[in-house]
Short mmCIF file of C-alpha atoms in Angstrom, two decimals:
data_model
loop_
_atom_site.label_atom_id
_atom_site.label_comp_id
_atom_site.label_asym_id
_atom_site.label_seq_id
_atom_site.Cartn_x
_atom_site.Cartn_y
_atom_site.Cartn_z
CA MET A 1 14.01 -37.12 -12.62
CA ALA A 2 12.67 -34.94 -15.64
CA LEU A 3 13.02 -31.34 -15.06
CA LYS A 4 10.16 -29.19 -15.27
CA ASN A 5 9.73 -26.52 -18.26
CA ALA A 6 9.80 -23.89 -15.39
CA GLN A 7 13.01 -25.38 -14.05
CA LEU A 8 15.33 -26.03 -17.29
CA PRO A 9 15.77 -22.17 -18.07
CA ILE A 10 16.99 -22.11 -14.70
CA LEU A 11 19.33 -24.94 -15.40
CA CYS A 12 20.55 -23.34 -18.52
CA ASP A 13 21.35 -20.13 -16.95
CA PHE A 14 23.49 -21.37 -14.38
CA LEU A 15 24.92 -24.28 -16.52
CA ALA A 16 25.84 -22.71 -20.22
CA PRO A 17 28.35 -20.05 -19.31
CA ARG A 18 30.37 -22.03 -17.20
CA LEU A 19 30.52 -25.18 -19.36
CA LEU A 20 31.39 -22.01 -22.20
CA GLN A 21 33.94 -20.98 -20.25
CA SER A 22 35.57 -24.37 -19.15
CA VAL A 23 35.35 -25.70 -22.94
CA SER A 24 36.95 -22.23 -24.04
CA ARG A 25 39.86 -22.88 -22.17
CA PRO A 26 40.63 -26.66 -21.84
CA SER A 27 43.26 -28.69 -19.95
CA HIS A 28 45.29 -31.16 -21.58
CA GLY A 29 43.34 -33.68 -20.66
CA LEU A 30 40.05 -32.20 -22.10
CA LYS A 31 41.04 -31.67 -25.72
CA ARG A 32 40.55 -34.91 -26.69
CA THR A 33 36.76 -34.74 -25.56
CA LEU A 34 36.45 -31.40 -26.06
CA PRO A 35 33.73 -32.55 -29.47
CA GLN A 36 31.46 -33.97 -27.04
CA PHE A 37 31.56 -30.72 -24.78
CA ARG A 38 30.37 -29.19 -27.96
CA ARG A 39 27.70 -31.52 -28.37
CA ILE A 40 26.36 -30.70 -24.70
CA VAL A 41 27.33 -27.25 -24.75
CA ALA A 42 25.33 -26.22 -27.88
CA PRO A 43 22.00 -26.93 -27.04
CA LEU A 44 22.49 -25.48 -23.28
CA ASN A 45 23.58 -22.23 -24.95
CA LEU A 46 20.63 -22.29 -27.50
CA CYS A 47 18.17 -22.53 -24.05
CA HIS A 48 19.78 -20.07 -22.37
CA GLN A 49 19.89 -17.39 -25.27
CA ARG A 50 16.08 -18.11 -25.84
CA HIS A 51 15.34 -17.88 -22.03
CA ASN A 52 16.32 -14.27 -22.64
CA SER A 53 15.19 -13.47 -25.43
CA THR A 54 11.73 -14.95 -25.38
CA THR A 55 8.85 -16.49 -22.92
CA VAL A 56 8.48 -20.12 -21.32
CA GLY A 57 5.12 -20.00 -20.21
CA GLY A 58 3.01 -18.18 -17.78
CA TRP A 59 2.44 -15.02 -17.25
CA ARG A 60 5.59 -14.46 -14.95
CA SER A 61 7.83 -15.73 -17.48
CA ARG A 62 6.66 -13.87 -20.19
CA PHE A 63 7.42 -11.11 -18.09
CA ALA A 64 11.04 -12.13 -17.06
CA GLY A 65 12.64 -9.92 -19.81
CA PHE A 66 11.38 -6.67 -18.90
CA GLY A 67 13.45 -6.19 -15.58
CA ARG A 68 16.38 -7.64 -15.99
CA SER A 69 19.88 -5.84 -16.15
CA PRO A 70 21.59 -3.90 -19.32
CA LYS A 71 24.01 -6.68 -19.40
CA ARG A 72 21.54 -9.35 -20.24
CA THR A 73 19.34 -6.97 -22.74
CA SER A 74 21.51 -5.05 -24.54
CA ASP A 75 22.22 -8.39 -26.92
CA LEU A 76 18.37 -8.58 -28.01
CA PRO A 77 16.79 -6.61 -30.78
CA LYS A 78 15.13 -3.61 -29.63
CA GLY A 79 11.88 -4.69 -31.64
CA ASN A 80 11.36 -8.05 -29.57
CA GLU A 81 11.56 -6.61 -26.69
CA ASN A 82 8.62 -4.24 -27.14
CA THR A 83 6.83 -6.74 -28.99
CA SER A 84 6.85 -9.11 -25.94
CA SER A 85 5.43 -6.00 -23.54
CA ASP A 86 2.80 -4.67 -25.99
CA GLU A 87 1.87 -8.45 -26.03
CA PHE A 88 1.77 -8.68 -22.12
CA ILE A 89 0.21 -5.53 -21.91
CA SER A 90 -2.85 -6.47 -24.54
CA SER A 91 -3.14 -9.72 -22.71
CA LEU A 92 -4.03 -7.30 -19.39
CA PHE A 93 -6.55 -5.25 -21.45
CA LYS A 94 -8.25 -8.76 -22.81
CA GLU A 95 -8.02 -10.48 -19.41
CA GLY A 96 -9.58 -7.15 -17.61
CA GLN A 97 -12.86 -7.03 -20.30
CA VAL A 98 -13.51 -10.57 -19.47
CA ILE A 99 -13.77 -9.66 -15.76
CA LEU A 100 -15.64 -6.53 -16.64
CA SER A 101 -17.71 -8.35 -19.08
CA SER A 102 -19.34 -10.97 -16.24
CA HIS A 103 -22.80 -9.75 -15.01
CA SER A 104 -24.61 -12.94 -14.18
CA THR A 105 -21.97 -14.68 -12.01
CA VAL A 106 -19.55 -12.61 -9.17
CA PRO A 107 -15.61 -13.08 -10.28
CA SER A 108 -13.36 -14.47 -7.18
CA HIS A 109 -11.57 -11.55 -5.20
CA LEU A 110 -8.44 -13.75 -5.68
CA GLU A 111 -8.78 -13.57 -9.66
CA ILE A 112 -9.25 -9.76 -9.21
CA SER A 113 -5.99 -9.21 -6.80
CA ASN A 114 -4.08 -11.76 -9.03
CA PHE A 115 -4.87 -9.37 -11.98
CA LEU A 116 -4.27 -6.18 -10.14
CA ASN A 117 -0.86 -7.95 -9.15
CA LYS A 118 -0.11 -8.73 -12.76
CA CYS A 119 -0.57 -4.89 -14.05
CA THR A 120 1.81 -3.88 -10.94
CA ILE A 121 4.38 -5.84 -12.05
CA CYS A 122 4.08 -4.97 -15.26
CA VAL A 123 4.23 -1.29 -14.54
CA GLU A 124 7.59 -2.01 -12.41
CA GLY A 125 8.93 -3.86 -14.82
CA LEU A 126 8.68 -1.34 -17.66
CA LYS A 127 10.04 1.21 -15.02
CA SER A 128 13.27 -0.81 -14.33
CA ARG A 129 14.34 -0.72 -18.00
CA PRO A 130 17.79 0.59 -18.85
CA ALA A 131 17.80 4.05 -19.74
CA ASP A 132 21.00 3.88 -22.07
CA THR A 133 19.19 4.15 -25.01
CA VAL A 134 17.26 7.39 -24.50
CA GLN A 135 18.09 10.29 -22.79
CA LYS A 136 14.91 11.69 -20.73
CA THR A 137 14.12 14.86 -20.85
CA GLN A 138 11.26 16.34 -18.64
CA GLY A 139 10.20 19.92 -17.48
CA PRO A 140 8.84 21.50 -14.67
CA ASP A 141 5.12 20.88 -16.09
CA ASN A 142 5.17 17.20 -16.90
CA SER A 143 3.09 14.92 -15.27
CA SER A 144 4.04 11.40 -13.26
CA ILE A 145 2.17 9.27 -15.56
CA ASP A 146 4.19 10.94 -18.59
CA THR A 147 7.25 10.05 -16.98
CA ILE A 148 6.26 6.51 -16.22
CA LEU A 149 5.22 5.93 -19.80
CA ASP A 150 8.28 7.38 -21.22
CA ILE A 151 10.39 4.90 -19.10
CA ALA A 152 7.84 2.16 -20.87
CA GLY A 153 8.53 3.27 -23.98
CA ARG A 154 12.56 3.09 -23.75
CA GLY A 155 14.26 1.16 -26.80
CA GLY A 156 11.67 1.23 -29.43
CA GLN A 157 10.40 3.68 -32.08
CA GLN A 158 8.68 6.79 -31.58
CA SER A 159 5.19 5.15 -32.66
CA SER A 160 5.96 2.23 -30.48
CA THR A 161 6.20 4.29 -27.76
CA GLU A 162 3.40 6.30 -27.67
CA SER A 163 1.40 3.09 -28.35
CA GLN A 164 2.67 1.38 -25.30
CA ALA A 165 1.93 4.52 -23.35
CA SER A 166 -1.40 4.65 -24.14
CA LYS A 167 -2.16 1.56 -23.37
CA VAL A 168 -0.01 1.92 -19.71
CA ALA A 169 -1.79 5.05 -19.10
CA GLY A 170 -5.36 2.67 -19.68
CA LEU A 171 -4.31 0.25 -16.90
CA SER A 172 -5.17 2.64 -14.55
CA GLU A 173 -8.89 3.15 -15.88
CA LEU A 174 -9.24 -0.50 -16.70
CA ALA A 175 -8.34 -1.30 -13.04
CA MET A 176 -11.19 1.47 -11.94
CA ASN A 177 -13.76 0.31 -13.97
CA ILE A 178 -12.91 -2.85 -12.46
CA LEU A 179 -13.71 -1.96 -8.78
CA ARG A 180 -16.80 0.30 -9.63
CA HIS A 181 -18.45 -3.00 -11.45
CA LYS A 182 -21.18 -4.32 -9.40
CA PRO A 183 -21.22 -7.70 -9.08
CA VAL A 184 -17.00 -7.62 -8.31
CA PHE A 185 -16.28 -7.88 -4.17
CA ILE A 186 -14.16 -5.86 -3.17
CA SER A 187 -11.81 -7.64 -0.48
CA ILE A 188 -8.59 -6.48 1.73
CA GLN A 189 -6.26 -7.95 -1.02
CA VAL A 190 -7.98 -6.77 -3.87
CA LEU A 191 -7.85 -3.04 -2.14
CA ALA A 192 -3.90 -3.46 -1.55
CA SER A 193 -3.37 -4.78 -4.88
CA PHE A 194 -4.93 -1.95 -6.63
CA VAL A 195 -3.10 0.47 -4.17
CA ASP A 196 0.31 -1.04 -5.38
CA LEU A 197 -0.84 -0.56 -8.58
CA GLN A 198 -1.84 2.99 -8.55
CA VAL A 199 1.25 3.86 -6.86
CA ALA A 200 3.68 2.38 -9.24
CA LEU A 201 1.77 4.55 -11.57
CA ASP A 202 2.14 7.40 -9.88
CA GLN A 203 -1.43 8.16 -10.15
CA PRO A 204 -2.97 8.33 -6.37
CA PHE A 205 -5.80 10.63 -7.39
CA THR A 206 -7.80 7.71 -8.17
CA LEU A 207 -7.29 6.20 -4.41
CA PRO A 208 -9.96 8.49 -2.89
CA GLU A 209 -12.87 7.04 -5.09
CA ALA A 210 -11.44 3.38 -4.20
CA PHE A 211 -11.61 3.78 -0.59
CA ASP A 212 -15.04 5.25 -0.70
CA ILE A 213 -16.18 2.06 -2.94
CA TYR A 214 -14.36 0.24 -0.82
CA ALA A 215 -16.29 1.39 2.59
CA SER A 216 -20.04 1.73 1.19
CA LYS A 217 -20.55 -0.52 -2.38
CA ALA A 218 -23.19 -3.71 -1.85
CA ALA A 219 -21.70 -6.72 -1.57
CA PRO A 220 -22.32 -9.24 -3.95
CA LEU A 221 -23.36 -12.64 -2.20
CA GLU A 222 -21.30 -15.77 -3.79
CA GLY A 223 -23.64 -18.37 -5.39
CA SER A 224 -26.58 -16.33 -5.86
CA SER A 225 -28.34 -16.33 -9.24
CA PRO A 226 -29.39 -14.03 -10.10
CA ILE A 227 -26.48 -11.87 -8.16
CA LYS A 228 -28.32 -10.85 -5.00
CA TYR A 229 -26.77 -7.97 -2.70
CA SER A 230 -25.84 -6.96 0.53
CA THR A 231 -25.93 -3.28 1.94
CA GLN A 232 -22.58 -1.99 3.76
CA ASN A 233 -22.71 0.18 6.40
CA ALA A 234 -19.60 2.10 5.70
CA ASN A 235 -19.62 3.22 9.72
CA HIS A 236 -18.53 -0.48 10.50
CA PRO A 237 -14.98 -1.24 12.00
CA ARG A 238 -14.56 -3.80 9.31
CA ASN A 239 -14.99 -1.24 6.47
CA ALA A 240 -11.95 0.38 7.78
CA ILE A 241 -8.82 1.61 5.52
CA PRO A 242 -5.82 -0.19 7.26
CA ALA A 243 -3.32 2.32 8.17
CA GLN A 244 -0.81 0.83 6.05
CA LEU A 245 -2.47 1.01 3.04
CA ALA A 246 -4.02 4.77 3.95
CA SER A 247 -0.15 5.55 4.49
CA LYS A 248 0.85 4.34 1.55
CA ALA A 249 -1.35 6.06 -0.51
CA LEU A 250 -0.62 9.28 1.50
CA ASP A 251 3.18 8.93 0.61
CA SER A 252 2.36 8.90 -2.94
CA ALA A 253 0.36 12.08 -3.08
CA ILE A 254 2.96 13.70 -1.10
CA LYS A 255 5.95 12.58 -3.55
CA LEU A 256 3.82 14.31 -6.54
CA ARG A 257 3.12 17.42 -4.27
CA GLN A 258 -0.72 16.73 -4.74
CA LEU A 259 -2.55 18.38 -1.61
CA PRO A 260 -5.81 17.85 -2.79
CA THR A 261 -5.72 14.25 -3.01
CA ALA A 262 -3.28 14.08 0.28
CA ILE A 263 -6.30 15.56 1.79
CA SER A 264 -9.01 13.40 0.66
CA ILE A 265 -7.15 10.20 1.26
CA ILE A 266 -6.66 11.00 4.90
CA ARG A 267 -10.13 12.22 5.28
CA LEU A 268 -11.92 9.03 3.44
CA SER A 269 -9.42 6.64 5.85
CA PHE A 270 -7.98 7.93 8.87
CA GLY A 271 -10.75 10.30 9.40
CA THR A 272 -13.93 8.44 9.11
CA LYS A 273 -16.21 6.77 12.17
CA ALA A 274 -14.78 3.44 10.41
CA SER A 275 -11.27 4.14 11.24
CA GLN A 276 -11.84 5.48 14.95
CA ARG A 277 -13.88 2.67 15.98
CA ASN A 278 -11.92 0.30 15.00
CA ARG A 279 -8.86 2.00 16.58
CA LEU A 280 -11.13 2.14 19.78
CA ILE A 281 -11.75 -2.02 19.31
CA ARG A 282 -7.97 -2.92 18.40
CA ILE A 283 -6.33 -0.39 21.22
CA ALA A 284 -8.59 0.22 24.11
CA GLY A 285 -10.67 -2.91 23.74
CA LEU A 286 -8.72 -5.22 26.03
CA PRO A 287 -8.11 -2.47 28.81
CA ILE A 288 -12.38 -1.32 28.45
CA ALA A 289 -12.91 -4.79 29.47
CA ALA A 290 -10.66 -5.12 32.37
CA VAL A 291 -12.39 -1.63 33.67
CA LEU A 292 -15.68 -3.50 33.15
CA LEU A 293 -14.82 -6.73 34.96
CA SER A 294 -12.60 -5.08 37.54
CA PRO A 295 -15.71 -4.39 40.17
CA LEU A 296 -16.28 -7.78 40.12
CA GLY A 297 -12.64 -8.69 40.83
CA ILE A 298 -12.36 -6.09 43.54
CA TYR A 299 -15.35 -7.78 44.89
CA MET A 300 -13.92 -11.08 45.53
CA VAL A 301 -10.50 -9.31 46.74
CA ALA A 302 -12.49 -7.45 49.16
CA SER A 303 -14.53 -10.67 50.56
CA LYS A 304 -11.56 -12.62 51.08
CA LEU A 305 -9.89 -9.94 52.88
CA ALA A 306 -12.86 -9.25 55.20
CA ALA A 307 -12.55 -12.90 56.55
CA TRP A 308 -9.25 -12.31 57.85
CA SER A 309 -10.26 -9.06 59.92
CA ALA A 310 -11.99 -9.17 63.27
CA ALA A 311 -12.41 -5.21 63.01
CA GLY A 312 -15.87 -5.51 62.62
CA THR A 313 -18.95 -7.41 60.79
CA TRP A 314 -18.11 -9.34 57.21
CA TYR A 315 -20.60 -7.09 55.23
CA LEU A 316 -19.16 -3.54 56.54
CA THR A 317 -15.36 -4.76 56.12
CA THR A 318 -16.39 -5.98 52.71
CA GLY A 319 -18.27 -2.69 51.98
CA GLN A 320 -15.22 -0.71 52.75
CA ALA A 321 -12.83 -2.89 51.38
CA PHE A 322 -14.66 -2.68 48.08
CA ALA A 323 -14.98 1.32 48.49
CA GLY A 324 -11.11 1.85 48.88
CA PHE A 325 -9.98 -0.06 46.23
CA MET A 326 -12.70 1.19 43.73
CA ALA A 327 -11.52 4.72 44.61
CA TYR A 328 -7.85 3.66 43.97
CA ILE A 329 -8.42 2.29 40.60
CA THR A 330 -10.86 5.21 39.58
CA PHE A 331 -8.54 7.88 40.67
CA THR A 332 -5.11 6.29 38.94
CA GLY A 333 -7.24 5.31 35.52
CA THR A 334 -8.47 8.97 35.86
CA LEU A 335 -5.12 10.02 35.71
CA GLY A 336 -3.66 7.68 33.05
CA PHE A 337 -6.71 8.51 30.58
CA VAL A 338 -5.70 12.49 31.16
CA ALA A 339 -1.87 12.12 30.49
CA ILE A 340 -2.32 9.36 27.24
CA THR A 341 -5.19 11.96 25.80
CA THR A 342 -3.07 15.56 26.39
CA ALA A 343 0.33 14.33 25.67
CA ASN A 344 1.16 16.40 22.71
CA ASP A 345 5.29 15.09 22.20
CA GLN A 346 4.55 13.75 19.09
CA MET A 347 2.95 16.58 17.75
CA ASN A 348 4.99 18.60 15.37
CA ARG A 349 3.17 21.46 13.28
CA VAL A 350 -0.81 20.08 13.64
CA THR A 351 -2.60 20.54 17.36
CA TRP A 352 -5.63 20.36 18.87
CA ALA A 353 -8.03 23.18 18.97
CA ILE A 354 -8.70 24.52 22.59
CA GLY A 355 -12.46 22.70 23.66
CA MET A 356 -11.57 19.30 22.12
CA PRO A 357 -13.21 16.76 23.50
CA LEU A 358 -10.24 13.99 25.22
CA SER A 359 -12.31 11.15 23.85
CA GLU A 360 -12.38 12.11 20.57
CA ARG A 361 -8.65 13.57 20.75
CA TRP A 362 -7.62 10.25 21.02
CA LEU A 363 -9.94 8.51 18.45
CA ARG A 364 -8.74 10.96 16.04
CA GLU A 365 -4.98 10.87 16.88
CA GLU A 366 -3.92 8.65 13.73
CA GLU A 367 -6.19 11.76 11.24
CA ARG A 368 -3.96 14.38 13.16
CA ALA A 369 -0.51 12.51 12.62
CA ALA A 370 -1.57 11.83 9.03
CA TYR A 371 -2.35 16.03 8.55
CA ASP A 372 1.05 16.72 10.72
CA GLU A 373 2.96 14.81 8.03
CA VAL A 374 1.40 16.38 5.00
CA ALA A 375 1.98 20.09 6.95
CA GLY A 376 5.76 18.86 7.25
CA ALA A 377 5.98 17.85 3.58
CA TRP A 378 4.68 21.43 2.44
CA GLY A 379 5.82 23.49 4.96
CA PHE A 380 9.48 24.57 5.31
CA LYS A 381 11.80 22.22 6.95
CA LYS A 382 13.42 24.62 9.29
CA SER A 383 12.14 25.00 12.75
CA SER A 384 13.13 29.21 12.38
CA ARG A 385 11.46 29.57 9.21
CA ARG A 386 8.14 27.94 10.46
CA GLY A 387 5.25 30.67 10.37
CA ASP A 388 6.46 32.34 7.27
CA GLU A 389 4.84 29.85 4.61
CA GLU A 390 2.77 31.58 1.93
CA GLY A 391 0.09 30.25 -1.17
CA GLN A 392 -2.73 29.23 -1.72
CA ASP A 393 -2.44 25.48 -0.81
CA TRP A 394 -0.92 26.50 2.54
CA GLU A 395 -3.74 28.73 3.49
CA ASN A 396 -6.19 25.73 2.37
CA LEU A 397 -4.49 23.75 4.78
CA ARG A 398 -4.80 25.81 7.25
CA GLU A 399 -8.51 26.52 7.21
CA TYR A 400 -9.56 22.75 6.85
CA LEU A 401 -7.84 21.78 9.37
CA GLY A 402 -9.09 24.63 11.43
CA ILE A 403 -12.52 23.49 10.65
CA ASN A 404 -11.93 20.24 11.81
CA GLY A 405 -11.19 20.96 15.45
CA MET A 406 -7.05 21.56 14.52
CA VAL A 407 -4.34 24.23 14.58
CA LEU A 408 -1.80 24.79 12.46
CA ASP A 409 1.29 26.22 13.81
CA ARG A 410 0.32 27.55 16.96
CA PRO A 411 2.29 30.63 18.02
CA SER A 412 2.59 29.23 21.72
CA LEU A 413 3.88 26.45 20.80
CA MET A 414 6.50 27.85 18.17
CA GLU A 415 10.11 28.28 18.27
CA GLY A 416 11.52 30.95 20.48
CA MET A 417 7.56 31.87 21.26
CA GLU A 418 7.44 29.90 24.87
#
């Protein structure tokens, strides 16, 4: 069976080193067939070298040389490596411009997601390059994107490094412009790919705007000519930011110590009405349905029990049984609701202010937990030093939480203040 183009380099990687090793130490029986072995190994070895230094069709194979180990890239000329990466980044910019130039048709959301995934793989591949040729120095004022771009330019000349750095820095703005582009529909796959790209670039400050665009941007209708748009309700449960994406964005902002960005991410993800309504449907939907249907089930059970009782009439016995069951379920359900909404074992430094309704506490629990994570990242790790934090950022966080019905480091819950 003929091998496909994508399978040939893999076969070369596997067979060439082994055949070379067997030929370099031939046994007595192989000495007479050594010329035949060399004729077999020569093209495989050539293909093996080409696979390590050039591309073999498709965007994945074009990028295959970016993330290889030092053993496989140390023998390659550094200029070829920079040239291939520059060409790949340039092709990404051309593809992005094609998407931005579409005004009469709606681009496929899968096409947008694949483009953003290619950008993410490009950045991650550049970050994974070996650091044995350049000694990286970074001061306390260097930004995170400078770090990435310094890694992206390793192995080339200074002018090539600066050119490549500017191109990689432009990927973030290009992706943001694509999300802002009116005919582009932002699906959950597109948003997830965009978050992965910005996290890889260490630029989480673009994510709050992306979350806002995802929830409120008018959705283009596919197949309409000219393009028609339907308005989005930002408070609809389907427009809630998934908790996994919000947590990934928040972790990136915490890692880079960007407090305003972290607060904006929480406010536009966990803190929206869409997120609260989505939580209500996901978690409380089944219990609420059971509560609404319980009177019907209780009445059926009470009527059956009344048929077996001889203490009174059927109507009297049915009413008594129904009232008793309803009282039990109502009382027990109320106790369970109070126990769930007042539980504070999961709270660390951020708690609810006095007077906050129990239902709102439960609906906003994910928001409070996110702020609790931020407070734990910015404050002292030792519990004995909690409350000693100072600085403008800490005071701003305390004031913002107070405005939103939360308390940072309630004195009565601190260690030694019980």
